[in-house]
Coordinates of C-alpha atoms and ligand atoms in Angstrom, one line a residue:
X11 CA 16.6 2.8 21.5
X12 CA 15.5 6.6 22.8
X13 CA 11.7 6.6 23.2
X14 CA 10.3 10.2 23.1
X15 CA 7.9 11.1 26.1
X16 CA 6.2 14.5 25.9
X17 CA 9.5 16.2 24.6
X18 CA 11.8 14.1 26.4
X19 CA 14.0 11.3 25.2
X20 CA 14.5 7.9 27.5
X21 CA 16.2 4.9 27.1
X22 CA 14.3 2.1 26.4
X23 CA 14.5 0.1 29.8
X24 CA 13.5 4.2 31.5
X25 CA 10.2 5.2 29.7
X26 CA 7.8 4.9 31.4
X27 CA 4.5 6.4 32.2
X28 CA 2.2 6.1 35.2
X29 CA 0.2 3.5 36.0
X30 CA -2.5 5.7 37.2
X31 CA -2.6 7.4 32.9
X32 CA -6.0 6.5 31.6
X33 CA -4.2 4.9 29.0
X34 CA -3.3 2.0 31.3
X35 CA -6.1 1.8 33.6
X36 CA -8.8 2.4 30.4
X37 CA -7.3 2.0 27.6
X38 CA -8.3 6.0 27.4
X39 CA -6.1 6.9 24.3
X40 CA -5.5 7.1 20.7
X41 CA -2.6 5.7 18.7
X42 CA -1.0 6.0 15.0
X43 CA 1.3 3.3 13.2
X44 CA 3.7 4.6 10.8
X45 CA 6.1 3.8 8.2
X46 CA 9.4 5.1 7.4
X47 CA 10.7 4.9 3.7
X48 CA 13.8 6.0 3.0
X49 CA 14.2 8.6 5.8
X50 CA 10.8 9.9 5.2
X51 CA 7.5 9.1 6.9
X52 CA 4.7 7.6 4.2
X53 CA 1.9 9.8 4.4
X54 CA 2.6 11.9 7.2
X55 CA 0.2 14.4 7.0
X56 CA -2.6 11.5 6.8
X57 CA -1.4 9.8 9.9
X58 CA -1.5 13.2 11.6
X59 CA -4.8 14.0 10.5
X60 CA -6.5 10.4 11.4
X61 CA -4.7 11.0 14.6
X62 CA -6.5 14.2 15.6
X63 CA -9.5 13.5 14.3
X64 CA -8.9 10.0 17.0
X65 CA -8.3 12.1 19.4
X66 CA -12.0 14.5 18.4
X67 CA -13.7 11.5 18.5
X68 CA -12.5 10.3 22.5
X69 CA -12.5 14.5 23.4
X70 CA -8.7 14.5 24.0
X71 CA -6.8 17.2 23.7
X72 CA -3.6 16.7 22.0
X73 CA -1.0 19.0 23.8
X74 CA 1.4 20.0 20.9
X75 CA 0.3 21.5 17.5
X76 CA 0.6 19.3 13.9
X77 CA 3.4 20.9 13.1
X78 CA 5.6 20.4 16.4
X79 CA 3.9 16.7 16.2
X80 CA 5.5 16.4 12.7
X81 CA 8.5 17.5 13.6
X82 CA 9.0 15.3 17.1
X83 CA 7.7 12.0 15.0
X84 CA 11.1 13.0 12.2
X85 CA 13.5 13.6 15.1
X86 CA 12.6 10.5 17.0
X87 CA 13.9 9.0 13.7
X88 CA 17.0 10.6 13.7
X89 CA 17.8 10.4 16.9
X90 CA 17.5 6.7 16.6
X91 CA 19.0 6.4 13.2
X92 CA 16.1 4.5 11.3
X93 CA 15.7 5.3 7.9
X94 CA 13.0 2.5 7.0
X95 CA 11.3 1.0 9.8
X96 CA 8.0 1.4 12.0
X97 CA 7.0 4.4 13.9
X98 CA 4.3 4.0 16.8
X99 CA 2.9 7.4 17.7
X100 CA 0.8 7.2 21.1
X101 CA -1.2 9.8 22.9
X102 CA -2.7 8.8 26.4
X103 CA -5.2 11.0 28.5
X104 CA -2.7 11.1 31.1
X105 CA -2.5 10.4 34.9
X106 CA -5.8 10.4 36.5
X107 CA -7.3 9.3 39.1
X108 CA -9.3 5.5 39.5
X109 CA -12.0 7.3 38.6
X110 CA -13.4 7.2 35.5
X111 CA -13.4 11.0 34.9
X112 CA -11.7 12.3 32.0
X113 CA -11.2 15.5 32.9
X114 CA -9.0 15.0 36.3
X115 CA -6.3 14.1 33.3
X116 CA -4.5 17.4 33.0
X117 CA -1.5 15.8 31.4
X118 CA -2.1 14.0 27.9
X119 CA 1.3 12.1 27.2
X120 CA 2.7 12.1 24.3
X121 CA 5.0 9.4 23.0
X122 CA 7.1 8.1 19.9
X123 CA 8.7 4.9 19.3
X124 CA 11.0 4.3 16.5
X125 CA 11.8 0.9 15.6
X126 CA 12.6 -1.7 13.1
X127 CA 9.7 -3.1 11.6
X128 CA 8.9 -6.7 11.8
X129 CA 7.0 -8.1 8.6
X130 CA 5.2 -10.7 7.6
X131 CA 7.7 -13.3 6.5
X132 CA 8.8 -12.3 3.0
X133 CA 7.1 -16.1 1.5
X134 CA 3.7 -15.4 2.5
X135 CA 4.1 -12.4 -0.3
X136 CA 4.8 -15.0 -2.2
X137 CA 2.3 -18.1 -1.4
X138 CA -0.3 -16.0 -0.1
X139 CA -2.0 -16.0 2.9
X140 CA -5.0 -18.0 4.3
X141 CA -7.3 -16.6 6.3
X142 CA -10.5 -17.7 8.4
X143 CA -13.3 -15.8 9.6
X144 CA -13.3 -14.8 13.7
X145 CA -16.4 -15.3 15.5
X146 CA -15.7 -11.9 17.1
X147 CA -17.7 -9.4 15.5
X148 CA -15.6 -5.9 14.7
X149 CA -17.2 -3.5 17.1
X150 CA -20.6 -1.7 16.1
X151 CA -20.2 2.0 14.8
X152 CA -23.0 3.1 17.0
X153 CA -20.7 1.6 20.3
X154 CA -17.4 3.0 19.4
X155 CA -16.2 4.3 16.0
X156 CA -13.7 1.6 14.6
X157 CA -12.5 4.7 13.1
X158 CA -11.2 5.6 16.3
X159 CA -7.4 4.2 16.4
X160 CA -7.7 3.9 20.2
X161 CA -5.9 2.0 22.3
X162 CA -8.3 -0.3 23.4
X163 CA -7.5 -2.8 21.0
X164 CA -9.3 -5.7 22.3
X165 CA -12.0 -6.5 19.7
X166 CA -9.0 -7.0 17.6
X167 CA -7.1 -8.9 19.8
X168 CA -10.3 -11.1 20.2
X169 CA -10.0 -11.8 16.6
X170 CA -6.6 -12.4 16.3
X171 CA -6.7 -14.9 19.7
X172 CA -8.6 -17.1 16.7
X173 CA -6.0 -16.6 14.2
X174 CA -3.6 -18.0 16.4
X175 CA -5.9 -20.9 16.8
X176 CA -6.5 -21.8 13.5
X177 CA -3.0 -21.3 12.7
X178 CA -3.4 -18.3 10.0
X179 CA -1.5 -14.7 10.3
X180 CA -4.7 -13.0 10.1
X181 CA -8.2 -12.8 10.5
X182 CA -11.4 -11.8 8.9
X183 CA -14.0 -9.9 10.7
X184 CA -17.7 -9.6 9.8
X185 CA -19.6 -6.7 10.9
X186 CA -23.1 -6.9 13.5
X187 CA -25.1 -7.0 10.0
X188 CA -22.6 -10.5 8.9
X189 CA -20.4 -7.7 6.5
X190 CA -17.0 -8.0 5.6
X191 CA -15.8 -5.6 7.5
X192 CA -11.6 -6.1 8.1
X193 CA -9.4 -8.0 9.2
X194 CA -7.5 -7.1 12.6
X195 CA -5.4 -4.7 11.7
X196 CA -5.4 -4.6 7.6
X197 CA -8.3 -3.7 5.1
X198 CA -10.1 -6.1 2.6
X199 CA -9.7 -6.1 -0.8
X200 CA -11.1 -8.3 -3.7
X201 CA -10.9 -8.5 -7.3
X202 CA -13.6 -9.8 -9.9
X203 CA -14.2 -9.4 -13.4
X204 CA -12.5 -5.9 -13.8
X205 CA -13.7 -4.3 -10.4
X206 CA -12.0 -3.8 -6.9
X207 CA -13.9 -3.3 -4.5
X208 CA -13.3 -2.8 -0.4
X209 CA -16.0 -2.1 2.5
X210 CA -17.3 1.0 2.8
X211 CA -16.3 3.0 6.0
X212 CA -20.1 2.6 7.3
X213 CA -19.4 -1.2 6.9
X214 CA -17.6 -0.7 10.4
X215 CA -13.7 -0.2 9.4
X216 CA -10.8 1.7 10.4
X217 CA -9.9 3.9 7.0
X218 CA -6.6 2.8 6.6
X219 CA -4.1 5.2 5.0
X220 CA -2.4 2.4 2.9
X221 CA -6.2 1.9 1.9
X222 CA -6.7 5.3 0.2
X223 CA -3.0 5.0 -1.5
X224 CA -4.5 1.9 -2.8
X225 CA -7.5 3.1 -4.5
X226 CA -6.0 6.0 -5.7
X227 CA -3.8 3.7 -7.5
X228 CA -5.9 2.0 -8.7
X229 CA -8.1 4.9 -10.3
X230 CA -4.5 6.3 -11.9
X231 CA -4.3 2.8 -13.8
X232 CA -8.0 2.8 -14.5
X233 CA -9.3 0.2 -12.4
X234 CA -13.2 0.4 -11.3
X235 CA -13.3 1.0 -7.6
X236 CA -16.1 0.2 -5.8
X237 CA -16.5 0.9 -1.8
X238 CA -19.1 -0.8 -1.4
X239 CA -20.5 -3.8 1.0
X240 CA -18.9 -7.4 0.7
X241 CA -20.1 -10.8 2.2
X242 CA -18.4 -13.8 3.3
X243 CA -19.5 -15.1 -0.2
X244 CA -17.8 -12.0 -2.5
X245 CA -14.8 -13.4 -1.2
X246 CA -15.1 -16.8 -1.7
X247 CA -16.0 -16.2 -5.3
X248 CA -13.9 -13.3 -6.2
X249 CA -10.9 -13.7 -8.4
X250 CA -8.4 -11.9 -6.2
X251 CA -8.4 -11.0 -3.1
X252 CA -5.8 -9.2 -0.7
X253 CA -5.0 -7.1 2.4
X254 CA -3.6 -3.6 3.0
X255 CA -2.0 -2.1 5.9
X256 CA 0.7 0.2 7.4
X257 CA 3.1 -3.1 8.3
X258 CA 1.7 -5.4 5.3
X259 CA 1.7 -3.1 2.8
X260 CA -0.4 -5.4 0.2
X261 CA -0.5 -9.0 0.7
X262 CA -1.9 -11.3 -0.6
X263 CA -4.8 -13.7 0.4
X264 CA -5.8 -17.4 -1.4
X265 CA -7.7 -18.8 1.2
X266 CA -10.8 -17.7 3.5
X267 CA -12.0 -21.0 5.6
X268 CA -10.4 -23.5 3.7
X269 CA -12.1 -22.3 0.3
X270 CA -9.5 -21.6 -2.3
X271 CA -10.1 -18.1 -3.8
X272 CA -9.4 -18.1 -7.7
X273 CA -6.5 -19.8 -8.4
X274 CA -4.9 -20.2 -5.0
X275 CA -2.2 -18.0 -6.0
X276 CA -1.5 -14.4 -5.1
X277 CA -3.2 -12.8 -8.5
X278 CA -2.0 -10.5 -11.0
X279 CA -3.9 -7.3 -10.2
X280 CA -2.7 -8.1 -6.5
X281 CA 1.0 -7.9 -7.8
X282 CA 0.7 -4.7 -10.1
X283 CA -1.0 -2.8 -7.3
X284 CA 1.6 -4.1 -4.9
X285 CA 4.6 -3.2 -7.3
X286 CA 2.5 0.7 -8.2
X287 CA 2.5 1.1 -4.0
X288 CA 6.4 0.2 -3.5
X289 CA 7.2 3.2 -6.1
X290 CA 5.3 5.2 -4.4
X291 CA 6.6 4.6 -1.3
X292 CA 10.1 5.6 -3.0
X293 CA 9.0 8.7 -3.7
Ligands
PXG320 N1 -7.6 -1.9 10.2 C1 -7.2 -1.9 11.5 C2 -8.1 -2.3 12.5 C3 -5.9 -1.4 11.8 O1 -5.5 -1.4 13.0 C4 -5.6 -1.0 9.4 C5 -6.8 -1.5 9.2 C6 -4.7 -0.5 8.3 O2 -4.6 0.9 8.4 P1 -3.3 1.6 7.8 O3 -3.6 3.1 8.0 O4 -2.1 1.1 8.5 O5 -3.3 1.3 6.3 C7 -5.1 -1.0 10.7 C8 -3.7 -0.5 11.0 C9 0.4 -2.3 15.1 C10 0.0 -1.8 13.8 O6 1.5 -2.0 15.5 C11 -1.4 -1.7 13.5 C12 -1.8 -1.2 12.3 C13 -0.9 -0.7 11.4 C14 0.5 -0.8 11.7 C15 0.9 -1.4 12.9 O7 -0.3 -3.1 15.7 N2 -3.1 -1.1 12.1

């Protein structure tokens, strides 16, 4: 495996970055998680943009244009031969001091792993997932935007310490005003009587690309969309429900805290939009 480092390529067991960059000692950074299709990165441009507009959000500078960025992320591919699989896109302040100050970080790093991607084992598509709510609350806009893909990851982490625990793949997160916000790193979805619907962005949520192609899906085949905000109880009564993400894709979900969510199995709305999203990630 070559890893890219701000226009350089390193073996695996030689890339490295300091452990004085921010990103280490701060977790001062912003990060993107791709998917290769085919030989061609899903949604690119999207990834790109949610990247810089990251990096607005934390006042980092990103060193190289889209355009080069674009092109490093496709040759990072090649040069590792991966036509479908997983690609991690990581921008740190840089090396710093142990200071908190930003701006003594003249070097923002930028990096690129390619990789294989490891799924959710293909039976949960199957069964469905079950899920329980965290006690972690998903951080507060007003704190720091969730819409920040930054890599201080912990109040996900949190939340998926207590998947772990309770023995479920994933986890649901409830916003400071007891929303459905996410889960730890997928979006919500649920299904009833003819409407989809998925928390807003002020509910507290990243906006995840696989999100968007989602509803726009969903409009194309005439579905009623609805973001807006979902409790604990939407869920439990709603007649589908299941989870979007750059890994995941869709998957499905028939069980939030032990209460069964319409028939316990993955539904059929859930399996048309999943099928509708696998063309278009042929495209
Ligand atoms: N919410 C959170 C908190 C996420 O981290 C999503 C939703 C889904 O967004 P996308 O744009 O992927 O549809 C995410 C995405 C990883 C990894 O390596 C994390 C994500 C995606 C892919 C890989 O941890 N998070």
């Amino acid at each position: 495996m070559k890893i890219y480092i701000s226009g350089k390529y390193f073996e695996r067991s030689e890339a490295k970055v300091s452990v004085f960059d921010h990103g280490f000692l701060y977790g001062d950074g912003v990060f993107e998680g791709m998917r290769a299709y085919g030989g061609k990165v899903f949604r690119l441009r999207d990834h790109i943009e949610r990247l810089w507009e990251s990096a607005k959000g934390i006042a980092l500078e990103i060193p190289i244009d889209a355009d080069k960025m674009a092109e490093a992320i496709k040759d990072a591919l090649l040069v590792n031969e991966i036509t479908d699989g997983y690609i991690r896109l990581i921008v740190t302040r840089g090396e710093g001091t142990l200071g908190l100050d930003h701006y003594l970080c003249r070097n923002p790093q930028v990096i690129i792993i390619a990789d294989k991607l490891a799924l959710y084992p293909s039976e949960l598509y199957e069964v469905g997932l079950e899920i329980v709510t965290a006690s972690t609350i998903r951080i507060n806009p007003a704190m720091l935007s969730p819409q920040i893909k930054s890599m201080n990851y912990l109040n996900n982490i949190l939340a998926k310490i207590e998947a772990y625990k309770a023995g479920c793949a994933e986890v649901l997160m409830l916003n400071s005003r007891g929303e459905v916000a996410e889960c730890s790193g997928d979006n919500i979805f649920i299904y009833k009587r003819g409407v989809l619907q998925t928390p807003p962005p002020e509910a507290g949520i990243l906006e995840g690309i696989t999100r968007r192609v989602v509803i726009e899906i969903a409009v194309n085949i005439g579905l009623k969309v609805k973001e807006s905000p979902i409790t604990r109880h939407d869920v439990f009564t709603a007649e589908e429900c299941f989870l979007t993400g750059s890994a995941a894709e869709l998957i499905p979900v028939v069980k939030l805290d032990d209460r069964t969510i319409g028939n316990g199995k993955p539904g059929e709305i859930t399996k048309k939009l999943l099928t509708l999203f696998k063309k278009e990630t042929a495209k």
